[in-house]
PDB file of C-alpha atoms in Angstrom:
ATOM      1  CA  MET A 549      -4.090 -45.823 -23.071  1.00 35.00           C
ATOM      2  CA  THR A 550      -6.347 -42.862 -21.879  1.00 36.00           C
ATOM      3  CA  ARG A 551      -7.005 -42.359 -18.651  1.00 44.00           C
ATOM      4  CA  ALA A 552     -10.361 -41.288 -17.222  1.00 43.00           C
ATOM      5  CA  HIS A 553     -10.386 -38.310 -15.620  1.00 47.00           C
ATOM      6  CA  SER A 554     -13.391 -37.575 -13.108  1.00 48.00           C
ATOM      7  CA  THR A 555     -15.096 -34.119 -12.626  1.00 54.00           C
ATOM      8  CA  THR A 556     -17.377 -35.225  -9.749  1.00 64.00           C
ATOM      9  CA  THR A 557     -16.957 -32.987  -6.871  1.00 71.00           C
ATOM     10  CA  ASP A 558     -17.374 -34.641  -3.407  1.00 77.00           C
ATOM     11  CA  PRO A 559     -20.110 -32.742  -1.742  1.00 83.00           C
ATOM     12  CA  ARG A 560     -19.193 -34.383   1.923  1.00 87.00           C
ATOM     13  CA  LEU A 561     -15.744 -33.034   1.562  1.00 90.00           C
ATOM     14  CA  LEU A 562     -17.146 -29.955   0.274  1.00 87.00           C
ATOM     15  CA  GLU A 563     -19.790 -29.552   3.707  1.00 91.00           C
ATOM     16  CA  ALA A 564     -16.585 -30.395   5.743  1.00 94.00           C
ATOM     17  CA  LEU A 565     -14.094 -28.053   4.139  1.00 95.00           C
ATOM     18  CA  SER A 566     -16.663 -25.379   4.363  1.00 94.00           C
ATOM     19  CA  ALA A 567     -17.385 -25.753   8.494  1.00 96.00           C
ATOM     20  CA  PRO A 568     -17.214 -23.033  10.544  1.00 96.00           C
ATOM     21  CA  SER A 569     -14.060 -24.215  12.628  1.00 96.00           C
ATOM     22  CA  PRO A 570     -10.654 -23.841  11.237  1.00 97.00           C
ATOM     23  CA  SER A 571      -9.363 -26.985  12.812  1.00 96.00           C
ATOM     24  CA  THR A 572     -12.486 -29.077  11.162  1.00 96.00           C
ATOM     25  CA  ARG A 573     -11.587 -27.421   7.850  1.00 97.00           C
ATOM     26  CA  LEU A 574      -7.752 -28.453   8.604  1.00 97.00           C
ATOM     27  CA  ARG A 575      -9.140 -31.976   9.347  1.00 96.00           C
ATOM     28  CA  ALA A 576     -10.967 -32.668   6.394  1.00 96.00           C
ATOM     29  CA  ALA A 577      -8.088 -31.613   4.001  1.00 97.00           C
ATOM     30  CA  LEU A 578      -5.946 -33.857   6.056  1.00 97.00           C
ATOM     31  CA  ALA A 579      -8.062 -36.819   5.828  1.00 95.00           C
ATOM     32  CA  ALA A 580      -8.257 -35.472   1.899  1.00 95.00           C
ATOM     33  CA  GLY A 581      -4.776 -36.000   1.101  1.00 95.00           C
ATOM     34  CA  SER A 582      -4.453 -39.062   3.633  1.00 96.00           C
ATOM     35  CA  ALA A 583      -6.971 -41.031   1.300  1.00 94.00           C
ATOM     36  CA  PRO A 584      -6.708 -39.142  -2.625  1.00 94.00           C
ATOM     37  CA  HIS A 585      -9.261 -39.769  -4.757  1.00 92.00           C
ATOM     38  CA  PRO A 586     -10.421 -37.992  -7.837  1.00 91.00           C
ATOM     39  CA  ASP A 587     -13.624 -36.754  -6.656  1.00 91.00           C
ATOM     40  CA  GLN A 588     -11.824 -34.856  -3.970  1.00 94.00           C
ATOM     41  CA  VAL A 589      -9.913 -32.733  -6.511  1.00 95.00           C
ATOM     42  CA  GLU A 590     -12.403 -29.946  -7.352  1.00 95.00           C
ATOM     43  CA  ALA A 591     -13.576 -29.319  -3.677  1.00 95.00           C
ATOM     44  CA  LEU A 592     -10.184 -28.970  -3.003  1.00 96.00           C
ATOM     45  CA  VAL A 593      -9.400 -26.169  -5.687  1.00 96.00           C
ATOM     46  CA  GLN A 594     -12.823 -24.778  -5.072  1.00 95.00           C
ATOM     47  CA  ARG A 595     -11.936 -24.203  -1.172  1.00 96.00           C
ATOM     48  CA  CYS A 596      -8.484 -22.815  -2.101  1.00 97.00           C
ATOM     49  CA  ALA A 597      -9.988 -19.886  -3.394  1.00 97.00           C
ATOM     50  CA  VAL A 598     -12.180 -18.785  -0.726  1.00 97.00           C
ATOM     51  CA  GLU A 599     -10.018 -20.302   2.671  1.00 97.00           C
ATOM     52  CA  PRO A 600      -9.637 -17.449   5.011  1.00 97.00           C
ATOM     53  CA  ASP A 601      -6.629 -19.488   7.229  1.00 97.00           C
ATOM     54  CA  PHE A 602      -3.084 -19.715   5.841  1.00 96.00           C
ATOM     55  CA  TYR A 603      -2.409 -23.228   7.720  1.00 97.00           C
ATOM     56  CA  VAL A 604      -5.630 -24.660   5.948  1.00 98.00           C
ATOM     57  CA  ARG A 605      -4.422 -23.288   2.800  1.00 97.00           C
ATOM     58  CA  ASP A 606      -1.255 -24.894   3.078  1.00 97.00           C
ATOM     59  CA  MET A 607      -2.854 -28.356   3.978  1.00 98.00           C
ATOM     60  CA  LEU A 608      -5.205 -27.580   0.871  1.00 98.00           C
ATOM     61  CA  THR A 609      -2.050 -27.687  -1.407  1.00 97.00           C
ATOM     62  CA  TRP A 610      -0.451 -30.307   0.363  1.00 97.00           C
ATOM     63  CA  ALA A 611      -3.567 -32.065  -0.235  1.00 97.00           C
ATOM     64  CA  LEU A 612      -3.719 -31.974  -3.297  1.00 97.00           C
ATOM     65  CA  THR A 613      -0.163 -32.703  -3.809  1.00 96.00           C
ATOM     66  CA  ARG A 614      -0.991 -36.076  -2.970  1.00 96.00           C
ATOM     67  CA  HIS A 615      -3.351 -36.896  -5.633  1.00 96.00           C
ATOM     68  CA  ASP A 616      -3.182 -37.633  -9.294  1.00 93.00           C
ATOM     69  CA  ARG A 617      -0.626 -35.003 -10.706  1.00 91.00           C
ATOM     70  CA  GLU A 618      -1.947 -34.912 -14.290  1.00 90.00           C
ATOM     71  CA  VAL A 619      -5.784 -34.628 -13.050  1.00 92.00           C
ATOM     72  CA  THR A 620      -4.472 -31.841 -10.252  1.00 94.00           C
ATOM     73  CA  THR A 621      -2.415 -30.022 -12.958  1.00 92.00           C
ATOM     74  CA  ALA A 622      -4.815 -29.623 -15.150  1.00 92.00           C
ATOM     75  CA  ARG A 623      -7.611 -28.554 -13.021  1.00 95.00           C
ATOM     76  CA  VAL A 624      -5.173 -25.882 -10.858  1.00 95.00           C
ATOM     77  CA  LEU A 625      -3.932 -24.546 -14.127  1.00 93.00           C
ATOM     78  CA  ARG A 626      -7.501 -23.493 -14.721  1.00 94.00           C
ATOM     79  CA  GLU A 627      -7.490 -21.229 -12.062  1.00 96.00           C
ATOM     80  CA  LEU A 628      -4.523 -19.487 -13.263  1.00 95.00           C
ATOM     81  CA  GLY A 629      -7.314 -17.164 -15.334  1.00 95.00           C
ATOM     82  CA  SER A 630      -9.869 -17.040 -12.604  1.00 97.00           C
ATOM     83  CA  SER A 631     -11.258 -13.452 -11.568  1.00 97.00           C
ATOM     84  CA  VAL A 632     -10.810 -14.156  -7.704  1.00 98.00           C
ATOM     85  CA  ALA A 633      -6.984 -13.251  -7.136  1.00 98.00           C
ATOM     86  CA  GLN A 634      -6.515 -15.675  -4.034  1.00 98.00           C
ATOM     87  CA  ALA A 635      -7.782 -18.476  -6.778  1.00 98.00           C
ATOM     88  CA  ARG A 636      -4.775 -17.355  -8.793  1.00 97.00           C
ATOM     89  CA  SER A 637      -2.700 -17.172  -6.493  1.00 97.00           C
ATOM     90  CA  GLN A 638      -3.109 -20.259  -4.577  1.00 97.00           C
ATOM     91  CA  ALA A 639      -3.421 -22.076  -7.911  1.00 96.00           C
ATOM     92  CA  LEU A 640       0.341 -20.594  -8.329  1.00 96.00           C
ATOM     93  CA  HIS A 641       1.954 -22.094  -5.125  1.00 95.00           C
ATOM     94  CA  THR A 642       0.323 -25.459  -5.334  1.00 95.00           C
ATOM     95  CA  LEU A 643       1.869 -25.200  -9.263  1.00 93.00           C
ATOM     96  CA  SER A 644       5.228 -24.481  -7.519  1.00 92.00           C
ATOM     97  CA  LYS A 645       4.343 -27.565  -5.210  1.00 92.00           C
ATOM     98  CA  LEU A 646       3.496 -29.971  -7.951  1.00 90.00           C
ATOM     99  CA  GLY A 647       7.015 -29.244  -9.873  1.00 81.00           C
ATOM    100  CA  ASP A 648       7.995 -28.685 -13.226  1.00 68.00           C
ATOM    101  CA  THR A 649       7.473 -32.531 -14.243  1.00 59.00           C
ATOM    102  CA  ALA A 650       3.690 -32.182 -13.799  1.00 57.00           C
ATOM    103  CA  LEU A 651       3.209 -29.152 -16.253  1.00 65.00           C
ATOM    104  CA  PRO A 652       2.450 -29.071 -19.788  1.00 58.00           C
ATOM    105  CA  ALA A 653       5.019 -27.401 -22.285  1.00 46.00           C
ATOM    106  CA  ARG A 654       3.249 -24.022 -22.313  1.00 54.00           C
ATOM    107  CA  PRO A 655       4.436 -21.965 -19.590  1.00 69.00           C
ATOM    108  CA  ALA A 656       2.169 -22.052 -16.447  1.00 77.00           C
ATOM    109  CA  VAL A 657       3.613 -18.773 -15.018  1.00 89.00           C
ATOM    110  CA  THR A 658       2.408 -16.193 -17.894  1.00 90.00           C
ATOM    111  CA  THR A 659       3.369 -12.390 -18.239  1.00 93.00           C
ATOM    112  CA  GLU A 660       0.118 -11.348 -16.600  1.00 95.00           C
ATOM    113  CA  LEU A 661       0.452 -13.174 -14.128  1.00 96.00           C
ATOM    114  CA  LEU A 662       4.489 -11.980 -13.507  1.00 96.00           C
ATOM    115  CA  GLN A 663       2.612  -8.297 -13.530  1.00 97.00           C
ATOM    116  CA  ASP A 664      -1.078  -9.335 -11.845  1.00 97.00           C
ATOM    117  CA  PRO A 665      -1.987  -5.999 -10.457  1.00 96.00           C
ATOM    118  CA  ASP A 666      -3.056  -7.907  -7.371  1.00 97.00           C
ATOM    119  CA  ASP A 667       0.488  -8.154  -4.952  1.00 97.00           C
ATOM    120  CA  GLU A 668       0.076 -11.279  -3.359  1.00 97.00           C
ATOM    121  CA  VAL A 669      -0.160 -13.086  -6.648  1.00 98.00           C
ATOM    122  CA  ALA A 670       2.749 -11.121  -8.116  1.00 98.00           C
ATOM    123  CA  ARG A 671       4.718 -12.118  -5.864  1.00 97.00           C
ATOM    124  CA  THR A 672       3.429 -15.666  -5.760  1.00 97.00           C
ATOM    125  CA  ALA A 673       3.954 -15.589  -9.460  1.00 96.00           C
ATOM    126  CA  TRP A 674       7.312 -14.264  -8.727  1.00 96.00           C
ATOM    127  CA  ARG A 675       8.361 -16.950  -6.345  1.00 95.00           C
ATOM    128  CA  THR A 676       7.060 -19.926  -8.623  1.00 94.00           C
ATOM    129  CA  ALA A 677       8.603 -18.766 -11.846  1.00 93.00           C
ATOM    130  CA  VAL A 678      11.717 -18.768 -10.718  1.00 92.00           C
ATOM    131  CA  GLU A 679      11.132 -22.170  -9.101  1.00 90.00           C
ATOM    132  CA  LEU A 680       9.799 -24.128 -12.373  1.00 89.00           C
ATOM    133  CA  VAL A 681      11.831 -21.935 -14.954  1.00 89.00           C
ATOM    134  CA  ALA A 682      14.120 -23.750 -17.347  1.00 86.00           C
ATOM    135  CA  GLU A 683      17.550 -22.547 -17.728  1.00 87.00           C
ATOM    136  CA  ASP A 684      17.145 -21.431 -21.311  1.00 88.00           C
ATOM    137  CA  ASP A 685      14.335 -19.267 -20.215  1.00 90.00           C
ATOM    138  CA  ARG A 686      16.171 -17.228 -17.223  1.00 92.00           C
ATOM    139  CA  LEU A 687      16.899 -14.240 -18.876  1.00 94.00           C
ATOM    140  CA  ALA A 688      13.248 -13.750 -20.861  1.00 94.00           C
ATOM    141  CA  LEU A 689      12.296 -14.579 -16.935  1.00 95.00           C
ATOM    142  CA  ALA A 690      14.420 -11.436 -15.992  1.00 96.00           C
ATOM    143  CA  GLU A 691      12.984  -9.438 -18.659  1.00 96.00           C
ATOM    144  CA  VAL A 692       9.659  -9.094 -17.660  1.00 96.00           C
ATOM    145  CA  LEU A 693      10.480  -9.005 -13.542  1.00 97.00           C
ATOM    146  CA  VAL A 694      12.367  -6.176 -14.335  1.00 96.00           C
ATOM    147  CA  THR A 695       9.687  -4.256 -15.378  1.00 97.00           C
ATOM    148  CA  GLN A 696       8.570  -4.670 -11.709  1.00 97.00           C
ATOM    149  CA  LEU A 697      11.141  -2.954  -9.821  1.00 96.00           C
ATOM    150  CA  GLY A 698      10.036  -0.528  -7.825  1.00 94.00           C
ATOM    151  CA  ARG A 699       6.625  -1.596  -7.332  1.00 95.00           C
ATOM    152  CA  GLY A 700       4.999  -1.988  -3.826  1.00 94.00           C
ATOM    153  CA  ASP A 701       5.788  -1.766   0.091  1.00 95.00           C
ATOM    154  CA  ARG A 702       8.731  -3.279   1.563  1.00 94.00           C
ATOM    155  CA  GLU A 703       7.738  -6.411   1.265  1.00 96.00           C
ATOM    156  CA  VAL A 704       6.816  -7.204  -2.262  1.00 97.00           C
ATOM    157  CA  ARG A 705       9.855  -5.426  -3.167  1.00 94.00           C
ATOM    158  CA  LEU A 706      12.219  -8.083  -1.428  1.00 95.00           C
ATOM    159  CA  SER A 707      10.413 -10.926  -2.659  1.00 96.00           C
ATOM    160  CA  LEU A 708      11.151  -9.022  -6.469  1.00 97.00           C
ATOM    161  CA  SER A 709      14.628  -9.363  -5.045  1.00 96.00           C
ATOM    162  CA  ARG A 710      14.468 -12.704  -3.674  1.00 94.00           C
ATOM    163  CA  ALA A 711      13.299 -13.733  -7.115  1.00 96.00           C
ATOM    164  CA  PHE A 712      15.940 -11.550  -8.862  1.00 96.00           C
ATOM    165  CA  VAL A 713      19.181 -13.406  -6.311  1.00 94.00           C
ATOM    166  CA  ALA A 714      16.885 -17.020  -7.266  1.00 94.00           C
ATOM    167  CA  LEU A 715      17.790 -16.302 -10.670  1.00 94.00           C
ATOM    168  CA  GLY A 716      21.614 -15.471 -10.019  1.00 91.00           C
ATOM    169  CA  GLU A 717      23.506 -14.777 -13.333  1.00 91.00           C
ATOM    170  CA  ALA A 718      21.216 -14.469 -15.458  1.00 90.00           C
ATOM    171  CA  ALA A 719      19.730 -11.481 -14.007  1.00 93.00           C
ATOM    172  CA  ALA A 720      22.955  -9.280 -13.772  1.00 94.00           C
ATOM    173  CA  PRO A 721      22.618  -7.416 -17.123  1.00 94.00           C
ATOM    174  CA  VAL A 722      19.158  -6.907 -17.007  1.00 95.00           C
ATOM    175  CA  LEU A 723      19.693  -5.137 -13.439  1.00 94.00           C
ATOM    176  CA  GLU A 724      22.866  -3.285 -14.775  1.00 93.00           C
ATOM    177  CA  ARG A 725      20.490  -1.777 -17.749  1.00 93.00           C
ATOM    178  CA  ALA A 726      18.169  -0.843 -14.737  1.00 92.00           C
ATOM    179  CA  ARG A 727      20.742   1.265 -13.257  1.00 88.00           C
ATOM    180  CA  THR A 728      19.816   3.768 -16.069  1.00 88.00           C
ATOM    181  CA  HIS A 729      16.108   3.851 -15.445  1.00 91.00           C
ATOM    182  CA  PRO A 730      15.332   7.624 -14.339  1.00 91.00           C
ATOM    183  CA  ASP A 731      12.711   6.734 -11.312  1.00 91.00           C
ATOM    184  CA  PRO A 732      14.556   7.063  -8.251  1.00 91.00           C
ATOM    185  CA  GLY A 733      12.615   4.110  -6.845  1.00 91.00           C
ATOM    186  CA  VAL A 734      13.100   1.681  -9.568  1.00 93.00           C
ATOM    187  CA  LEU A 735      16.876   2.787  -9.674  1.00 92.00           C
ATOM    188  CA  ALA A 736      17.362   2.042  -5.689  1.00 92.00           C
ATOM    189  CA  HIS A 737      15.681  -0.991  -5.778  1.00 94.00           C
ATOM    190  CA  ALA A 738      17.961  -2.639  -9.197  1.00 93.00           C
ATOM    191  CA  ILE A 739      20.958  -1.765  -7.115  1.00 92.00           C
ATOM    192  CA  ALA A 740      19.716  -2.994  -3.749  1.00 92.00           C
ATOM    193  CA  THR A 741      18.956  -6.162  -5.329  1.00 94.00           C
ATOM    194  CA  GLU A 742      22.357  -6.438  -7.064  1.00 93.00           C
ATOM    195  CA  ARG A 743      23.857  -6.048  -3.889  1.00 90.00           C
ATOM    196  CA  LEU A 744      21.848  -9.020  -2.367  1.00 91.00           C
ATOM    197  CA  MET A 745      23.017 -10.700  -5.960  1.00 90.00           C
ATOM    198  CA  ALA A 746      26.349 -10.328  -4.670  1.00 89.00           C
ATOM    199  CA  ASP A 747      26.236 -10.937  -1.185  1.00 87.00           C
ATOM    200  CA  PRO A 748      22.779 -12.764  -0.255  1.00 82.00           C
ATOM    201  CA  GLU A 749      23.993 -12.518   3.247  1.00 81.00           C
ATOM    202  CA  ALA A 750      23.505  -8.723   3.335  1.00 82.00           C
ATOM    203  CA  GLY A 751      20.170  -7.459   4.942  1.00 86.00           C
ATOM    204  CA  PHE A 752      17.507  -5.797   2.727  1.00 86.00           C
ATOM    205  CA  ASP A 753      17.105  -2.860   4.457  1.00 81.00           C
ATOM    206  CA  ASP A 754      20.434  -2.090   4.642  1.00 84.00           C
ATOM    207  CA  SER A 755      20.907  -2.781   1.282  1.00 84.00           C
ATOM    208  CA  VAL A 756      18.029  -0.353   0.365  1.00 84.00           C
ATOM    209  CA  ALA A 757      19.374   2.557   2.343  1.00 82.00           C
ATOM    210  CA  GLU A 758      22.804   1.913   0.712  1.00 83.00           C
ATOM    211  CA  ALA A 759      21.337   2.092  -2.441  1.00 83.00           C
ATOM    212  CA  GLN A 760      19.194   5.725  -1.588  1.00 81.00           C
ATOM    213  CA  ARG A 761      22.370   6.937  -0.838  1.00 84.00           C
ATOM    214  CA  THR A 762      24.109   5.948  -3.952  1.00 82.00           C
ATOM    215  CA  VAL A 763      20.857   7.180  -5.650  1.00 78.00           C
ATOM    216  CA  ALA A 764      21.103  10.335  -4.312  1.00 76.00           C
ATOM    217  CA  LEU A 765      24.566  10.980  -4.582  1.00 73.00           C
ATOM    218  CA  LEU A 766      24.213  10.570  -8.513  1.00 68.00           C
ATOM    219  CA  ALA A 767      21.257  13.104  -8.305  1.00 64.00           C
ATOM    220  CA  ALA A 768      23.326  15.612  -6.471  1.00 57.00           C
ATOM    221  CA  PRO A 769      24.790  18.817  -8.765  1.00 61.00           C
ATOM    222  CA  ARG A 770      27.901  18.156  -9.456  1.00 56.00           C
ATOM    223  CA  ILE A 771      30.432  21.246  -8.360  1.00 56.00           C
ATOM    224  CA  ASP A 772      33.579  21.887 -11.121  1.00 58.00           C
ATOM    225  CA  ALA A 773      36.541  22.249  -9.138  1.00 49.00           C
TER     226      ALA A 773
END
């Protein structure tokens, strides 16, 4: 039997979620999750795209996970194509909380999102992808992630390294090939990531420093005896 899906937006919830006070918006999101109704999904998704407060955004995501998964997933997936970076990022975050059982057969985290020009969207895509990826698709995911080595600041690079660590052995041959990359930044990031995979307790900064020393030695002119 086909379930009827509501596309109505709850105007009262929209108004409460737009209140000047973050505490008011937080309570509104909490109330929506505590008493879920299909009419609330649209308002919650819309607010995710513009909410400036981290704690309110987190509550919005929680509220969405309390609603019907089929309805919520279908609506959240549409946000992945939004021109608003926060909308894409929050949609990815919400999908990671909904879990792979709620997703359709096609991959939700596309190559475009994994290579998104917005760093926060890309970081969220990496984290979500490794949480949802099927075992047989781990190598293919690693092949896309390796194109992002050397990207961004410390936090961006740390996020990518953590994604590789989460992928595990499937990522090892891909990172090994990256050792031949001509860009010193990419090479250092690959070596540092390999070190973290071998020892997840190793500090990222120490791993990067050690990798940079290795790259410097590799680039040094060789003096024949």
